[in-house]
Coordinates of C-alpha atoms and ligand atoms in Angstrom, one line a residue:
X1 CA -13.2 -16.8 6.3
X2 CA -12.3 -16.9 10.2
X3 CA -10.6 -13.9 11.9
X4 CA -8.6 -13.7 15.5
X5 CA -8.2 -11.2 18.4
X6 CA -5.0 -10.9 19.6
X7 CA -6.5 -9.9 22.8
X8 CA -9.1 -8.9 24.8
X9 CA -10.7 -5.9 23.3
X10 CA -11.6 -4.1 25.9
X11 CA -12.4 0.1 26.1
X12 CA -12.3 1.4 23.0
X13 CA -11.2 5.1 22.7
X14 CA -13.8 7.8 21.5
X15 CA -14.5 7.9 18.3
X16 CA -12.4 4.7 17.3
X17 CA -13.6 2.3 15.0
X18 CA -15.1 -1.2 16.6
X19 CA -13.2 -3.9 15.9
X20 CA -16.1 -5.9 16.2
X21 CA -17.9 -5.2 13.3
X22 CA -14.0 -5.3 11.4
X23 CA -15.2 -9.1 10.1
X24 CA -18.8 -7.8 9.6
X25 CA -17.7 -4.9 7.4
X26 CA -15.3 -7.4 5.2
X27 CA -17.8 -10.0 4.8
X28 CA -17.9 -12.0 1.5
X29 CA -14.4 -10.5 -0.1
X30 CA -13.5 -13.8 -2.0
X31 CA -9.7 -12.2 -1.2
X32 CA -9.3 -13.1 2.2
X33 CA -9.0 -15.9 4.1
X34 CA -8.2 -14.8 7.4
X35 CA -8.0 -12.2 9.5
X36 CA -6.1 -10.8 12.7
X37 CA -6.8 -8.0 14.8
X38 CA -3.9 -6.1 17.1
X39 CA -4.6 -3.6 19.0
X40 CA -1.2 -2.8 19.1
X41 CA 2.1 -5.0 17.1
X42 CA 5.4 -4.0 16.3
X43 CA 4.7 -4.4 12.2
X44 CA 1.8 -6.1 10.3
X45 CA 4.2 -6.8 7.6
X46 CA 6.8 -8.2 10.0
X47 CA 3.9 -10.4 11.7
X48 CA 3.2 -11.6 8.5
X49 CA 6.8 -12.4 7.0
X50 CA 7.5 -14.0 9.9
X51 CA 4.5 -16.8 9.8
X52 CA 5.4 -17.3 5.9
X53 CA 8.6 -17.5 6.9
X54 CA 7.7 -20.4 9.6
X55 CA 5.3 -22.1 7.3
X56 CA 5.6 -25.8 6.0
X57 CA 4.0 -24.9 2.7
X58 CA 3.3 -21.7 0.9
X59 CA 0.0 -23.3 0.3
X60 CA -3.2 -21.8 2.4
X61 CA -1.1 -19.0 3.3
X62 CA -2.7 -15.8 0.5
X63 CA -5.3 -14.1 1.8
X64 CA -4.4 -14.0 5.4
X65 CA -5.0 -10.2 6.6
X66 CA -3.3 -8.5 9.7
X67 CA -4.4 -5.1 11.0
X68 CA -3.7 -3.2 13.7
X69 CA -4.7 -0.2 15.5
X70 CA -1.0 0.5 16.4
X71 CA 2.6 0.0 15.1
X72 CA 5.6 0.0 17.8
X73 CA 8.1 -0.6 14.7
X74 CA 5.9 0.5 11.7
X75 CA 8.4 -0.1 8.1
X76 CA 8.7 2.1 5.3
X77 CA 10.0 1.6 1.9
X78 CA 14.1 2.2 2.0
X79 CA 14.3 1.8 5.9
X80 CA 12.2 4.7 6.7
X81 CA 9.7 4.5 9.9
X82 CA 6.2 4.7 9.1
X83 CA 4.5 6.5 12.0
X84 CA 0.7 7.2 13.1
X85 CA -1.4 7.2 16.5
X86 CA -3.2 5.0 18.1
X87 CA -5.7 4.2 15.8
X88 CA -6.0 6.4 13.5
X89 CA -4.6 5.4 10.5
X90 CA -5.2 2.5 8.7
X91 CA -2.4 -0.1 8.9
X92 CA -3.0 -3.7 7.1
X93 CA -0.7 -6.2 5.6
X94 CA -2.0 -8.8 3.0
X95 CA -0.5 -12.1 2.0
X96 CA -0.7 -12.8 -1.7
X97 CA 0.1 -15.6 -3.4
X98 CA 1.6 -15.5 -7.4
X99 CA -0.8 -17.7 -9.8
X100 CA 1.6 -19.6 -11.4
X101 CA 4.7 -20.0 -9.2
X102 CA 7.5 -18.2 -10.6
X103 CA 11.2 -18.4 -10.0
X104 CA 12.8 -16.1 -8.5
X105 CA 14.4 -14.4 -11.5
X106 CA 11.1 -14.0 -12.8
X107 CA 10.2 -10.7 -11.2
X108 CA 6.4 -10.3 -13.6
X109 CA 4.7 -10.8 -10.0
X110 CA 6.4 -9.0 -8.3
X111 CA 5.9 -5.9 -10.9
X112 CA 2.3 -7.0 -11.0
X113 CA 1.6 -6.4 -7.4
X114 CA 3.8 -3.3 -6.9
X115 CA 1.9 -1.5 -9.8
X116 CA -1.9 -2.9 -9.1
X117 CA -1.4 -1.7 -5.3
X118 CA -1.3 1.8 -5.7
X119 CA -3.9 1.6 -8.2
X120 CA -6.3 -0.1 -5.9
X121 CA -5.7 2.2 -3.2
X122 CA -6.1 5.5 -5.2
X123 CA -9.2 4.1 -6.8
X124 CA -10.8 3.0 -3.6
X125 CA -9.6 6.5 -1.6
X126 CA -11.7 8.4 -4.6
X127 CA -14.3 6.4 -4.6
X128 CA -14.5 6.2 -0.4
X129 CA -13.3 9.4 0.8
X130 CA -14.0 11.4 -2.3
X131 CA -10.5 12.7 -2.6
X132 CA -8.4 13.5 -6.0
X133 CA -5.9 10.4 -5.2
X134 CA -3.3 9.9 -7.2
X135 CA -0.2 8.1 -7.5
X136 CA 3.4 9.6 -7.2
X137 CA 5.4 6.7 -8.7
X138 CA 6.2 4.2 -7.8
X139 CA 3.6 3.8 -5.0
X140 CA 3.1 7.0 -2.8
X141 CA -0.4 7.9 -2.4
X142 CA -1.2 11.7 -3.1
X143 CA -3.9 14.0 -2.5
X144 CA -2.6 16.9 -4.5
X145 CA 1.2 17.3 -3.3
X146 CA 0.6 15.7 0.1
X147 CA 0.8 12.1 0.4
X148 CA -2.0 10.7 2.5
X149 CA -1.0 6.8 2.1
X150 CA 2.4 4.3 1.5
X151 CA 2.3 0.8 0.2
X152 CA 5.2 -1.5 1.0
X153 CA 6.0 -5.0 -1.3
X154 CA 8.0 -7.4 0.0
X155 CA 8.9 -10.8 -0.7
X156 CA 9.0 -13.9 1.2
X157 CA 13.1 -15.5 0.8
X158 CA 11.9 -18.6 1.6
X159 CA 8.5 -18.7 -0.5
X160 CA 9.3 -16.8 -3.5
X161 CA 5.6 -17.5 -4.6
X162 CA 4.4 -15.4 -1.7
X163 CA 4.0 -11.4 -1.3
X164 CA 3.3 -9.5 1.8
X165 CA 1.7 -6.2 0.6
X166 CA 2.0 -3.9 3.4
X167 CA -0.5 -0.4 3.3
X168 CA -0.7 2.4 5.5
X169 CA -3.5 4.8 5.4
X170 CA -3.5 8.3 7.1
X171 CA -7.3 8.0 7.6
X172 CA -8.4 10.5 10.6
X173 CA -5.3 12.2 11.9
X174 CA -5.3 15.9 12.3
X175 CA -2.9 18.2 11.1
X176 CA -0.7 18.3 14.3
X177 CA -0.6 14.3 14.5
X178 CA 0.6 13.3 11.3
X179 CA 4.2 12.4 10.9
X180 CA 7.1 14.6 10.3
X181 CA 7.2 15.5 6.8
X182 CA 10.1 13.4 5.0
X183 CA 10.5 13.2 1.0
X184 CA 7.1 14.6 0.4
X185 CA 4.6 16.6 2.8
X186 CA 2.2 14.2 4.8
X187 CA -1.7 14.6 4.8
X188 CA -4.5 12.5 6.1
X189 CA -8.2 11.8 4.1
X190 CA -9.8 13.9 7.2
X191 CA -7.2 16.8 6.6
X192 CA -8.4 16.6 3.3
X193 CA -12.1 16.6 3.5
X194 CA -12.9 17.6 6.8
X195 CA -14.9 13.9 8.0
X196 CA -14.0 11.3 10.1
X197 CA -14.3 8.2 8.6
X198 CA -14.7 4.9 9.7
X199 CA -11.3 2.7 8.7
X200 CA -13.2 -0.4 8.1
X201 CA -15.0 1.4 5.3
X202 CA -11.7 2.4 3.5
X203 CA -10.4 -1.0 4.4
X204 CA -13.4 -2.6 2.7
X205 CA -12.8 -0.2 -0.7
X206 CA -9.3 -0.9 -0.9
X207 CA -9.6 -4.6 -0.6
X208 CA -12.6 -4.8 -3.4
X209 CA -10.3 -2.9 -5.5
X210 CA -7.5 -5.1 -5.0
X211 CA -9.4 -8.4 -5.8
X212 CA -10.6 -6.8 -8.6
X213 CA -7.7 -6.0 -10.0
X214 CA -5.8 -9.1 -8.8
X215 CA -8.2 -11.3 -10.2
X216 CA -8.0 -9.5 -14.2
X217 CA -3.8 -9.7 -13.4
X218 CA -3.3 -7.6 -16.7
X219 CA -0.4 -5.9 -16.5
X220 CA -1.7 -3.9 -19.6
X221 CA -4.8 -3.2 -17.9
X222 CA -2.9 -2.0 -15.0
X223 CA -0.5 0.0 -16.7
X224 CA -3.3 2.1 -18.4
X225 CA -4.9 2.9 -15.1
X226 CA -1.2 3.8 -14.4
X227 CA -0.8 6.1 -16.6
X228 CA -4.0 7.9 -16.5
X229 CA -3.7 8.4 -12.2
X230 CA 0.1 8.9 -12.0
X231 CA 0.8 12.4 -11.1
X232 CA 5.0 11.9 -11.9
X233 CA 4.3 12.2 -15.7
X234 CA 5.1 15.5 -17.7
X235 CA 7.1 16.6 -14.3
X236 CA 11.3 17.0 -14.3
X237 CA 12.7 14.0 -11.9
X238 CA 15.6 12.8 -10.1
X239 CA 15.8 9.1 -9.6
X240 CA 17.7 7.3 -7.6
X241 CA 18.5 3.9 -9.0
X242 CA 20.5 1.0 -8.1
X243 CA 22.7 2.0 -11.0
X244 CA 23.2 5.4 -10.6
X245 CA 20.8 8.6 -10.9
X246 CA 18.6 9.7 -13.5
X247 CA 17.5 12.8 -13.7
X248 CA 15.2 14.3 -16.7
X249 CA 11.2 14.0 -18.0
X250 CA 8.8 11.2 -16.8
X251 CA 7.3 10.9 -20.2
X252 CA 5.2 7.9 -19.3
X253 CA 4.8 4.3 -17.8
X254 CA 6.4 1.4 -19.7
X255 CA 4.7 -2.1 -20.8
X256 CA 6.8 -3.5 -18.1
X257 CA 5.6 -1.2 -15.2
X258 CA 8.4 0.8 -16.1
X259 CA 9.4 4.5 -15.3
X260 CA 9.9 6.2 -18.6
X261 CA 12.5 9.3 -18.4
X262 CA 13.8 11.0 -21.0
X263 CA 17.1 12.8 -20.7
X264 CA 17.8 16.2 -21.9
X265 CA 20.5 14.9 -24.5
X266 CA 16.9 12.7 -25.8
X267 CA 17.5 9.0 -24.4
X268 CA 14.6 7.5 -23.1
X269 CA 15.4 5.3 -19.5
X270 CA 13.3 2.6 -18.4
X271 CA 13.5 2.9 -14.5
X272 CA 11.8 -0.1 -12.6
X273 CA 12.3 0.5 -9.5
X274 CA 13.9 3.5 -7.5
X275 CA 13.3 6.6 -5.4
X276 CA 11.6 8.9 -7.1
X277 CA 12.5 13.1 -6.4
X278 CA 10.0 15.3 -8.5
X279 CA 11.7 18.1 -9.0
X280 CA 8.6 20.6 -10.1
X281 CA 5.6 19.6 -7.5
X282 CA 3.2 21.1 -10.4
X283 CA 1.2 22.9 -7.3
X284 CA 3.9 25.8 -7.4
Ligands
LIG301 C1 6.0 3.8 2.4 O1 7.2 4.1 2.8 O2 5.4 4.7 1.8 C2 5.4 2.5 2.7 C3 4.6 2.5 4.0 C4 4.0 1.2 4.3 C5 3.4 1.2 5.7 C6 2.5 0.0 6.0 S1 1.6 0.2 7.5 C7 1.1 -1.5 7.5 C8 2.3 -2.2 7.0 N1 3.2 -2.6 8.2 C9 4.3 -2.0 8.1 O3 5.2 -2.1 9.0 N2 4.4 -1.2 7.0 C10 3.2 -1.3 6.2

């Protein structure tokens, strides 16, 4: 594994995490390949799809990690910013690359990734930070009805073997310096439990997580753990799809990764991918 500076790292604000021990703390994940270090980029994800994007061979390319203390242009999913301070959140983006290459068409990676993501993270925030984390589907990060991390999927045009698998973890903000609320109500793991923890830590426990679920790439597997730490099911919700809205019970998650809401008139919808309104919070 070899890792980069992008610069000099010079003083490192109190209480922030050293950079230096960044490769130390990640030692021996058979995941990675690489990894970069910003103290401050515009996106991790837009780094990264941009070096796939210039690349001769999709080949040697999974397992490259970039994180970075600070995001000038920090993406969420549908277009919305994703916002925290200088370093205090934890902000990564992974390169991963689909076993066998699929066509395009074939979206069974894509799925795969999108659904073992949130998994890993909510598994690795419990078992790190000691929080209740589950998932708001498709891939918000909750800690009871605040969400305390995002996960972003996107896919390389020119590689369609190749995922970047963008995370964003509200680690040690306080209350007054977490972003505006927007959908749902922010939260960060130290406004949850009260510590400061070190971002390598959680960085560490997410990525072990992810290879070991990457690694089984059972989308039955994955769906069970779905189903047992998805927060969305047995609530009334309004999704937004491609198609049209759907608005009714999420009864459960599909073989196929799938969003499973049943209308009042009784017909069940299999929603793959959309935004996803719960219309009861089941904290009222
Ligand atoms: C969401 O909207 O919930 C997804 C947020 C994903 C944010 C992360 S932070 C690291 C990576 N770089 C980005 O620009 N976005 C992702």
């Amino acid at each position: 594994m070899s890792w980069s500076w992008e610069e000099e790292v010079g003083d490192l604000g109190e209480g922030q995490d050293d950079p230096a021990e960044l490769a130390l703390t990640l030692d021996g994940l058979q995941l990675l390949r690489q990894i970069h270090y910003f103290r401050e980029i515009d996106s991790t994800s837009r780094w990264l799809l941009q070096l796939v994007e210039s690349a001769t061979s999709s080949k040697a390319l999974d397992g490259i990690l970039v994180i970075a203390d600070y995001q000038t242009a920090g993406k969420g999913r549908f277009g919305r910013p994703w916002l925290a301070p200088r370093g205090k959140a934890l902000l990564f983006s992974l390169v991963l690359r689909a076993h066998s290459p699929a066509p395009l068409a074939d979206d069974y990676n894509l799925r795969l990734i999108s659904l073992l993501a949130p998994v890993a993270v909510a598994l690795a925030l419990r078992n790190v930070a000691g929080v209740a984390a589950s998932i708001k589907f498709p891939n918000d990060i909750m800690v009871g009805p605040r969400k305390c991390a995002g996960i972003l999927v996107e896919r390389s045009a020119k590689y369609p073997d190749l995922f970047i698998l963008g995370i964003g973890i509200n680690v040690n903000q306080s209350k007054e310096e977490l972003p505006p609320q927007t959908h749902v109500e922010p939260t960060s793991l130290f406004c949850e439990t009260g510590m400061l923890l070190n971002r390598w830590a959680v960085l560490r426990g997410v990525l072990e997580e992810l290879e070991a679920w990457w690694g089984k790439r059972s989308l039955d597997e994955i769906v069970n753990k779905l189903n047992e730490l998805c927060t969305t099911l047995g609530r009334r919700v309004l999704v937004k799809t491609a198609t049209g809205d759907v608005e009714g019970l999420a009864v459960g998650i599909s073989p196929n990764g799938g969003l499973l809401v049943r209308a009042d008139h009784g017909a069940v919808t299999e929603i793959l991918s959309g935004d996803v309104k719960e219309l009861q919070s089941g904290y009222e």
